Amino acid sequence: MLVLAGVTAMAMASCGGGGGGGTAAGDDKITMGFSQVGAESGWRTANTKSVQESAKAAGIELKFSDAQQKQENQIKAIRSFIQQRVDVIAFSPVVESGWDTVLKEAKNAKIPVILTDRAVDSPDTSLYKTFLGSDFVEEGRKAGKWLVEEFKDATGTVNIVELQGTTGSAPANDRKAGFAEVIQADPKFKVIASQTGDFTRAKGKEVMEAFLKAHPDIDVLYAHNDDMALGAIEAIEGAGKTPGKDIKIVSVDAVKDGMQALADGKINFIVECSPLLGPQLMDLAKKVVKGEQVPARVVTEETTFTQEQAKQALPSRQY
Ligand code: GYE
């Protein structure tokens, strides 16, 4: 996951225009193959829109492929982009592991790869040019810091349940780790149950229902995204409890529906994760195709929202 600046810059010097996907001699229109994770959440929908609109605005021809949250589909899509000799491949890896073979194939074909949104865990950083996306560990820490502050006067145990994102994905691994790092400072914080809800509303609801049955004494829900929190809210209300009061909720993303629930008092705090990566992705793609130097890591800037801040931000929220 850690990428040292400068390493890829050296490797880049030998890699020029990629596969030459232009349609005619002298046509320098860039063709990008983009393999998206799926359509699992409000975040993802906003991200897809951002990528598609930005490609259009940048004059980049986009070959878009939806992997329906399956790694095998992403690998197939990348192989097909290599065959079509696109100029640049961008993708958001559904899980962190298992990419080396296909990324080596792209490298051998001299087609540069950009990671967007999620990282891979390969130690060979020459397999991609740059990684554009959020710092998920920091997001987890922000959620943990809010919790520590919110419960600073609590004397007894604080029982936490956690809805994890897709198993093996960078945001699930990192949001869990960042949160755990912060709350472990005080033994009164106990994660009594932690399971994947696959970043979807339906799974968030289903798993929360099971949590509520098994644990009558839940104080806090930490959801790795808003959609799972929204599903869980239905489960909590279904169990006759009040979300935001009986059970405090902290989640990540700050998509519109999440922000609305925050403003309505059903969620207590949201850590922002911006899906609007399209414009930066297109800039990076143009540079990479020209063989220009790009930073090995581009981190998205983000904030956090309280209920009051959500009320103010909602009218102008883009996603
Ligand atoms: O938080 C979640 C989505 O990878 C940052 O994926 C993204 C995550 C986002 O399904 O809602």
Coordinates of C-alpha atoms in Angstrom, one line a residue, residues 3 25 32 68 70 84 96 105 107 116 143 152 154 175 184 213 218 220-221 243 263 269 299:
V3 CA 4.1 4.1 -2.4
A25 CA -2.9 8.5 -38.1
M32 CA -9.2 5.0 -21.7
Q68 CA -20.6 -6.1 -10.6
K70 CA -16.4 -9.4 -9.0
Q84 CA -8.0 -3.4 -27.8
E96 CA -6.5 -5.5 -2.7
E105 CA 0.4 -8.2 -18.9
K107 CA 3.0 -3.5 -18.4
T116 CA -8.3 5.1 -8.9
A143 CA -14.6 8.1 12.9
K152 CA -15.5 10.9 26.8
A154 CA -19.1 7.6 29.7
R175 CA -11.3 1.9 7.7
Q184 CA -7.9 0.9 21.5
K213 CA -31.0 -10.1 17.9
I218 CA -25.6 -2.0 21.4
V220 CA -22.8 2.5 18.7
L221 CA -22.8 1.4 15.1
P243 CA -31.3 5.5 15.5
A263 CA -29.5 16.2 9.2
F269 CA -21.4 11.9 12.4
V299 CA -4.7 11.9 -2.0

